[in-house]
PDB file of C-alpha atoms in Angstrom:
ATOM      1  CA  UNK A   1      16.137   7.207  21.536  1.00 90.00           C
ATOM      2  CA  UNK A   2      19.852   7.871  21.819  1.00 91.00           C
ATOM      3  CA  UNK A   3      22.062   4.923  22.767  1.00 91.00           C
ATOM      4  CA  UNK A   4      25.306   6.479  21.517  1.00 89.00           C
ATOM      5  CA  UNK A   5      28.359   4.930  23.171  1.00 88.00           C
ATOM      6  CA  UNK A   6      26.344   2.622  25.452  1.00 89.00           C
ATOM      7  CA  UNK A   7      28.289  -0.544  24.548  1.00 92.00           C
ATOM      8  CA  UNK A   8      25.278  -1.985  22.742  1.00 93.00           C
ATOM      9  CA  UNK A   9      26.009  -5.462  21.390  1.00 92.00           C
ATOM     10  CA  UNK A  10      23.321  -7.939  20.440  1.00 93.00           C
ATOM     11  CA  UNK A  11      25.374 -11.162  20.693  1.00 91.00           C
ATOM     12  CA  UNK A  12      22.790 -12.696  18.379  1.00 87.00           C
ATOM     13  CA  UNK A  13      19.792 -11.674  20.501  1.00 91.00           C
ATOM     14  CA  UNK A  14      16.983 -10.472  18.189  1.00 92.00           C
ATOM     15  CA  UNK A  15      15.607  -7.824  20.600  1.00 93.00           C
ATOM     16  CA  UNK A  16      16.697  -4.893  18.424  1.00 93.00           C
ATOM     17  CA  UNK A  17      15.404  -6.352  15.161  1.00 95.00           C
ATOM     18  CA  UNK A  18      12.149  -7.524  16.699  1.00 96.00           C
ATOM     19  CA  UNK A  19      11.617  -4.041  18.113  1.00 96.00           C
ATOM     20  CA  UNK A  20      12.254  -2.319  14.755  1.00 97.00           C
ATOM     21  CA  UNK A  21      10.226  -4.900  12.850  1.00 96.00           C
ATOM     22  CA  UNK A  22       7.209  -4.257  15.114  1.00 97.00           C
ATOM     23  CA  UNK A  23       7.039  -0.751  13.566  1.00 96.00           C
ATOM     24  CA  UNK A  24       6.941   1.240  16.821  1.00 96.00           C
ATOM     25  CA  UNK A  25       6.020   4.933  16.865  1.00 96.00           C
ATOM     26  CA  UNK A  26       9.712   5.816  16.852  1.00 96.00           C
ATOM     27  CA  UNK A  27      11.091   8.428  14.453  1.00 95.00           C
ATOM     28  CA  UNK A  28      14.763   8.514  15.422  1.00 95.00           C
ATOM     29  CA  UNK A  29      17.202   5.928  16.786  1.00 96.00           C
ATOM     30  CA  UNK A  30      20.864   6.674  17.468  1.00 95.00           C
ATOM     31  CA  UNK A  31      23.126   3.665  17.922  1.00 95.00           C
ATOM     32  CA  UNK A  32      26.464   5.362  17.184  1.00 93.00           C
ATOM     33  CA  UNK A  33      29.746   4.068  18.593  1.00 93.00           C
ATOM     34  CA  UNK A  34      28.553   0.677  19.747  1.00 95.00           C
ATOM     35  CA  UNK A  35      29.455  -2.934  18.981  1.00 96.00           C
ATOM     36  CA  UNK A  36      27.055  -3.797  16.187  1.00 96.00           C
ATOM     37  CA  UNK A  37      28.446  -5.950  13.362  1.00 96.00           C
ATOM     38  CA  UNK A  38      27.521  -7.071   9.839  1.00 96.00           C
ATOM     39  CA  UNK A  39      25.075  -9.705  11.091  1.00 96.00           C
ATOM     40  CA  UNK A  40      23.308  -6.968  13.061  1.00 97.00           C
ATOM     41  CA  UNK A  41      23.229  -4.762   9.956  1.00 96.00           C
ATOM     42  CA  UNK A  42      21.631  -7.578   7.936  1.00 96.00           C
ATOM     43  CA  UNK A  43      18.975  -8.109  10.610  1.00 96.00           C
ATOM     44  CA  UNK A  44      18.320  -4.362  10.957  1.00 96.00           C
ATOM     45  CA  UNK A  45      17.996  -4.155   7.156  1.00 96.00           C
ATOM     46  CA  UNK A  46      15.393  -6.941   7.177  1.00 96.00           C
ATOM     47  CA  UNK A  47      13.506  -5.217   9.989  1.00 97.00           C
ATOM     48  CA  UNK A  48      13.487  -1.911   8.081  1.00 95.00           C
ATOM     49  CA  UNK A  49      11.515  -3.542   5.277  1.00 93.00           C
ATOM     50  CA  UNK A  50       8.601  -3.731   7.733  1.00 95.00           C
ATOM     51  CA  UNK A  51       9.114  -0.380   9.435  1.00 95.00           C
ATOM     52  CA  UNK A  52       7.332   2.673   8.067  1.00 93.00           C
ATOM     53  CA  UNK A  53       7.789   5.004  11.045  1.00 95.00           C
ATOM     54  CA  UNK A  54      11.542   5.261  11.618  1.00 95.00           C
ATOM     55  CA  UNK A  55      12.881   8.316   9.797  1.00 92.00           C
ATOM     56  CA  UNK A  56      16.473   8.483  11.048  1.00 91.00           C
ATOM     57  CA  UNK A  57      18.883   5.739  12.074  1.00 93.00           C
ATOM     58  CA  UNK A  58      22.423   6.669  13.163  1.00 92.00           C
ATOM     59  CA  UNK A  59      24.847   3.747  13.012  1.00 93.00           C
ATOM     60  CA  UNK A  60      28.290   5.351  12.610  1.00 91.00           C
ATOM     61  CA  UNK A  61      31.124   3.996  14.720  1.00 92.00           C
ATOM     62  CA  UNK A  62      30.006   0.370  14.590  1.00 94.00           C
ATOM     63  CA  UNK A  63      31.817  -2.618  13.087  1.00 93.00           C
ATOM     64  CA  UNK A  64      30.270  -2.733   9.627  1.00 92.00           C
ATOM     65  CA  UNK A  65      32.079  -3.857   6.500  1.00 92.00           C
ATOM     66  CA  UNK A  66      30.880  -3.657   2.912  1.00 92.00           C
ATOM     67  CA  UNK A  67      28.559  -6.611   3.574  1.00 95.00           C
ATOM     68  CA  UNK A  68      26.631  -4.792   6.310  1.00 94.00           C
ATOM     69  CA  UNK A  69      26.522  -1.520   4.402  1.00 92.00           C
ATOM     70  CA  UNK A  70      25.250  -3.304   1.276  1.00 93.00           C
ATOM     71  CA  UNK A  71      22.451  -4.934   3.294  1.00 95.00           C
ATOM     72  CA  UNK A  72      21.377  -1.538   4.644  1.00 94.00           C
ATOM     73  CA  UNK A  73      21.481   0.017   1.167  1.00 92.00           C
ATOM     74  CA  UNK A  74      19.375  -2.801  -0.233  1.00 94.00           C
ATOM     75  CA  UNK A  75      16.788  -2.302   2.502  1.00 95.00           C
ATOM     76  CA  UNK A  76      16.392   1.295   1.343  1.00 93.00           C
ATOM     77  CA  UNK A  77      16.449   0.514  -2.371  1.00 92.00           C
ATOM     78  CA  UNK A  78      16.445  -3.029  -3.671  1.00 93.00           C
ATOM     79  CA  UNK A  79      17.117  -2.514  -7.375  1.00 90.00           C
ATOM     80  CA  UNK A  80      16.624  -6.107  -8.502  1.00 91.00           C
ATOM     81  CA  UNK A  81      13.074  -5.466  -9.759  1.00 90.00           C
ATOM     82  CA  UNK A  82      10.186  -3.007  -9.692  1.00 88.00           C
ATOM     83  CA  UNK A  83       8.445  -5.143  -7.078  1.00 88.00           C
ATOM     84  CA  UNK A  84      11.496  -5.272  -4.823  1.00 92.00           C
ATOM     85  CA  UNK A  85      11.984  -1.514  -5.158  1.00 90.00           C
ATOM     86  CA  UNK A  86       8.348  -0.958  -4.213  1.00 89.00           C
ATOM     87  CA  UNK A  87       8.844  -3.192  -1.143  1.00 91.00           C
ATOM     88  CA  UNK A  88      11.923  -1.259   0.025  1.00 93.00           C
ATOM     89  CA  UNK A  89      11.908   1.146   2.958  1.00 94.00           C
ATOM     90  CA  UNK A  90      10.994   4.618   1.655  1.00 92.00           C
ATOM     91  CA  UNK A  91      11.128   6.610   4.896  1.00 92.00           C
ATOM     92  CA  UNK A  92      14.356   5.973   6.832  1.00 93.00           C
ATOM     93  CA  UNK A  93      17.621   7.845   6.365  1.00 89.00           C
ATOM     94  CA  UNK A  94      20.643   5.935   7.624  1.00 90.00           C
ATOM     95  CA  UNK A  95      23.742   7.791   8.788  1.00 88.00           C
ATOM     96  CA  UNK A  96      26.989   5.844   8.832  1.00 85.00           C
ATOM     97  CA  UNK A  97      29.464   8.664   9.362  1.00 76.00           C
ATOM     98  CA  UNK A  98      31.912   8.859   6.477  1.00 62.00           C
ATOM     99  CA  UNK A  99      29.613   6.718   4.371  1.00 55.00           C
ATOM    100  CA  UNK A 100      26.189   8.319   4.515  1.00 55.00           C
ATOM    101  CA  UNK A 101      23.462   6.440   2.666  1.00 57.00           C
ATOM    102  CA  UNK A 102      21.361   9.603   2.799  1.00 52.00           C
ATOM    103  CA  UNK A 103      23.679  11.149   0.231  1.00 45.00           C
ATOM    104  CA  UNK A 104      23.755   8.093  -1.994  1.00 46.00           C
ATOM    105  CA  UNK A 105      21.412   7.932  -4.969  1.00 39.00           C
ATOM    106  CA  UNK A 106      20.102   4.634  -3.594  1.00 55.00           C
ATOM    107  CA  UNK A 107      18.874   6.112  -0.335  1.00 67.00           C
ATOM    108  CA  UNK A 108      15.874   8.030   0.838  1.00 79.00           C
ATOM    109  CA  UNK A 109      15.638  11.772   0.977  1.00 75.00           C
ATOM    110  CA  UNK A 110      14.058  13.977   3.571  1.00 65.00           C
ATOM    111  CA  UNK A 111      10.402  14.305   2.730  1.00 65.00           C
ATOM    112  CA  UNK A 112       7.531  12.221   1.589  1.00 82.00           C
ATOM    113  CA  UNK A 113       7.931   8.426   1.405  1.00 88.00           C
ATOM    114  CA  UNK A 114       5.690   8.449  -1.677  1.00 85.00           C
ATOM    115  CA  UNK A 115       8.145  10.741  -3.496  1.00 82.00           C
ATOM    116  CA  UNK A 116      11.055   8.506  -2.468  1.00 85.00           C
ATOM    117  CA  UNK A 117       9.199   5.500  -3.868  1.00 87.00           C
ATOM    118  CA  UNK A 118       8.529   7.351  -7.136  1.00 83.00           C
ATOM    119  CA  UNK A 119      12.220   8.239  -7.464  1.00 82.00           C
ATOM    120  CA  UNK A 120      13.227   4.612  -7.064  1.00 86.00           C
ATOM    121  CA  UNK A 121      10.692   3.275  -9.553  1.00 85.00           C
ATOM    122  CA  UNK A 122      11.627   6.046 -11.982  1.00 84.00           C
ATOM    123  CA  UNK A 123      15.303   5.112 -11.669  1.00 85.00           C
ATOM    124  CA  UNK A 124      14.645   1.429 -12.428  1.00 88.00           C
ATOM    125  CA  UNK A 125      12.322   2.224 -15.336  1.00 87.00           C
ATOM    126  CA  UNK A 126      14.930   4.654 -16.704  1.00 86.00           C
ATOM    127  CA  UNK A 127      17.706   2.069 -16.491  1.00 87.00           C
ATOM    128  CA  UNK A 128      15.538  -0.510 -18.222  1.00 88.00           C
ATOM    129  CA  UNK A 129      14.451   2.019 -20.874  1.00 86.00           C
ATOM    130  CA  UNK A 130      18.082   2.828 -21.700  1.00 84.00           C
ATOM    131  CA  UNK A 131      18.610  -0.927 -22.170  1.00 85.00           C
ATOM    132  CA  UNK A 132      15.352  -1.236 -24.112  1.00 83.00           C
ATOM    133  CA  UNK A 133      14.230  -3.904 -21.668  1.00 85.00           C
ATOM    134  CA  UNK A 134      11.187  -2.498 -19.839  1.00 85.00           C
ATOM    135  CA  UNK A 135       8.748  -4.663 -21.792  1.00 82.00           C
ATOM    136  CA  UNK A 136      10.689  -7.831 -20.997  1.00 86.00           C
ATOM    137  CA  UNK A 137      10.952  -6.909 -17.300  1.00 87.00           C
ATOM    138  CA  UNK A 138       7.264  -6.052 -17.027  1.00 83.00           C
ATOM    139  CA  UNK A 139       6.432  -9.508 -18.372  1.00 83.00           C
ATOM    140  CA  UNK A 140       9.008 -11.276 -16.178  1.00 87.00           C
ATOM    141  CA  UNK A 141       7.690  -9.580 -13.033  1.00 85.00           C
ATOM    142  CA  UNK A 142       4.090 -10.416 -13.930  1.00 81.00           C
ATOM    143  CA  UNK A 143       3.084  -6.769 -13.704  1.00 78.00           C
ATOM    144  CA  UNK A 144      -0.634  -6.774 -14.303  1.00 73.00           C
ATOM    145  CA  UNK A 145      -1.976  -4.368 -16.913  1.00 70.00           C
ATOM    146  CA  UNK A 146      -4.564  -3.055 -14.427  1.00 73.00           C
ATOM    147  CA  UNK A 147      -1.887  -1.125 -12.526  1.00 75.00           C
ATOM    148  CA  UNK A 148      -0.198   0.350 -15.590  1.00 73.00           C
ATOM    149  CA  UNK A 149      -2.487   3.400 -15.857  1.00 75.00           C
ATOM    150  CA  UNK A 150      -1.350   4.273 -12.333  1.00 78.00           C
ATOM    151  CA  UNK A 151       2.303   3.687 -13.246  1.00 76.00           C
ATOM    152  CA  UNK A 152       1.947   5.771 -16.408  1.00 74.00           C
ATOM    153  CA  UNK A 153       0.168   8.469 -14.394  1.00 78.00           C
ATOM    154  CA  UNK A 154       3.034   8.437 -11.904  1.00 77.00           C
ATOM    155  CA  UNK A 155       5.511   8.789 -14.754  1.00 73.00           C
ATOM    156  CA  UNK A 156       3.535  11.718 -16.154  1.00 71.00           C
ATOM    157  CA  UNK A 157       3.635  13.425 -12.747  1.00 72.00           C
ATOM    158  CA  UNK A 158       7.411  13.281 -12.558  1.00 66.00           C
ATOM    159  CA  UNK A 159       7.862  16.969 -13.334  1.00 58.00           C
ATOM    160  CA  UNK A 160       8.957  17.443  -9.714  1.00 59.00           C
ATOM    161  CA  UNK A 161      11.766  14.943 -10.317  1.00 57.00           C
ATOM    162  CA  UNK A 162      13.370  16.896 -13.149  1.00 56.00           C
ATOM    163  CA  UNK A 163      15.360  19.021 -10.678  1.00 52.00           C
ATOM    164  CA  UNK A 164      16.271  15.829  -8.798  1.00 50.00           C
ATOM    165  CA  UNK A 165      17.457  14.332 -12.084  1.00 50.00           C
ATOM    166  CA  UNK A 166      19.656  17.269 -12.989  1.00 47.00           C
ATOM    167  CA  UNK A 167      21.151  17.763  -9.547  1.00 42.00           C
ATOM    168  CA  UNK A 168      21.534  14.186  -8.311  1.00 47.00           C
ATOM    169  CA  UNK A 169      21.992  11.934 -11.316  1.00 47.00           C
ATOM    170  CA  UNK A 170      23.713  13.918 -14.073  1.00 48.00           C
ATOM    171  CA  UNK A 171      21.230  12.753 -16.671  1.00 60.00           C
ATOM    172  CA  UNK A 172      21.033   9.120 -15.538  1.00 70.00           C
ATOM    173  CA  UNK A 173      17.246   9.244 -15.792  1.00 74.00           C
ATOM    174  CA  UNK A 174      15.428   9.308 -19.102  1.00 79.00           C
ATOM    175  CA  UNK A 175      12.679  11.767 -19.915  1.00 77.00           C
ATOM    176  CA  UNK A 176       9.259  10.606 -18.674  1.00 77.00           C
ATOM    177  CA  UNK A 177       7.879  10.716 -22.228  1.00 77.00           C
ATOM    178  CA  UNK A 178      10.503   8.142 -23.304  1.00 80.00           C
ATOM    179  CA  UNK A 179       9.227   5.748 -20.635  1.00 80.00           C
ATOM    180  CA  UNK A 180       5.615   6.250 -21.638  1.00 77.00           C
ATOM    181  CA  UNK A 181       6.494   5.780 -25.313  1.00 79.00           C
ATOM    182  CA  UNK A 182       8.435   2.563 -24.707  1.00 81.00           C
ATOM    183  CA  UNK A 183       5.627   1.020 -22.660  1.00 77.00           C
ATOM    184  CA  UNK A 184       2.776   2.234 -24.848  1.00 74.00           C
ATOM    185  CA  UNK A 185       4.331   1.152 -28.134  1.00 76.00           C
ATOM    186  CA  UNK A 186       4.522  -2.512 -27.341  1.00 72.00           C
ATOM    187  CA  UNK A 187       3.304  -3.795 -24.006  1.00 63.00           C
ATOM    188  CA  UNK A 188      -0.172  -5.373 -23.931  1.00 62.00           C
ATOM    189  CA  UNK A 189      -1.795  -2.368 -25.567  1.00 59.00           C
ATOM    190  CA  UNK A 190      -5.286  -3.852 -26.009  1.00 57.00           C
ATOM    191  CA  UNK A 191      -5.354  -4.748 -22.326  1.00 58.00           C
ATOM    192  CA  UNK A 192      -4.006  -1.344 -21.281  1.00 55.00           C
ATOM    193  CA  UNK A 193      -6.731   0.369 -23.280  1.00 56.00           C
ATOM    194  CA  UNK A 194      -9.393  -1.531 -21.319  1.00 57.00           C
ATOM    195  CA  UNK A 195      -8.150  -0.076 -18.022  1.00 52.00           C
ATOM    196  CA  UNK A 196      -7.849   3.580 -18.966  1.00 52.00           C
ATOM    197  CA  UNK A 197      -9.439   6.109 -16.648  1.00 52.00           C
TER     198      UNK A 197
END
């Protein structure tokens, strides 16, 4: 759908958010040059957390400030925890004109939502590994040991992210082996051993 320049303004009516939240079979929505504001951006961001079909959302030329942009970024990659990152939208690319979330490290990239999710989890684990805090965070988030073989397997499969690391993050990510080592050396090892494949 392309509603560019159609004087779209919600005036607090939830029709747009309800539509996006219902996860329609819609891949692209263009709402450029309309009258959407920060409140609309916050509601759209909340709706995107439930939408797995929308791949492209054009919102340039609306009345967003840093508050609205931050809400949209958080919908694509909530970095507060591993669980919140996993619950983020991994499919949609948001275009805001001069400020394009697609080109931000926090956003999604064209391709598989599963790969986008891996990138986000890898980024959080890398940040926590650099701080030496993965073990503390895993405990705080009540990550169950049963899923750790899958997480460690995902880390081991991150070879495809090495190019992403070098090109996009200038070494911000740690080597996958460093993540595995940090987790394996001290986090519920007897329990992890019980769930090996």
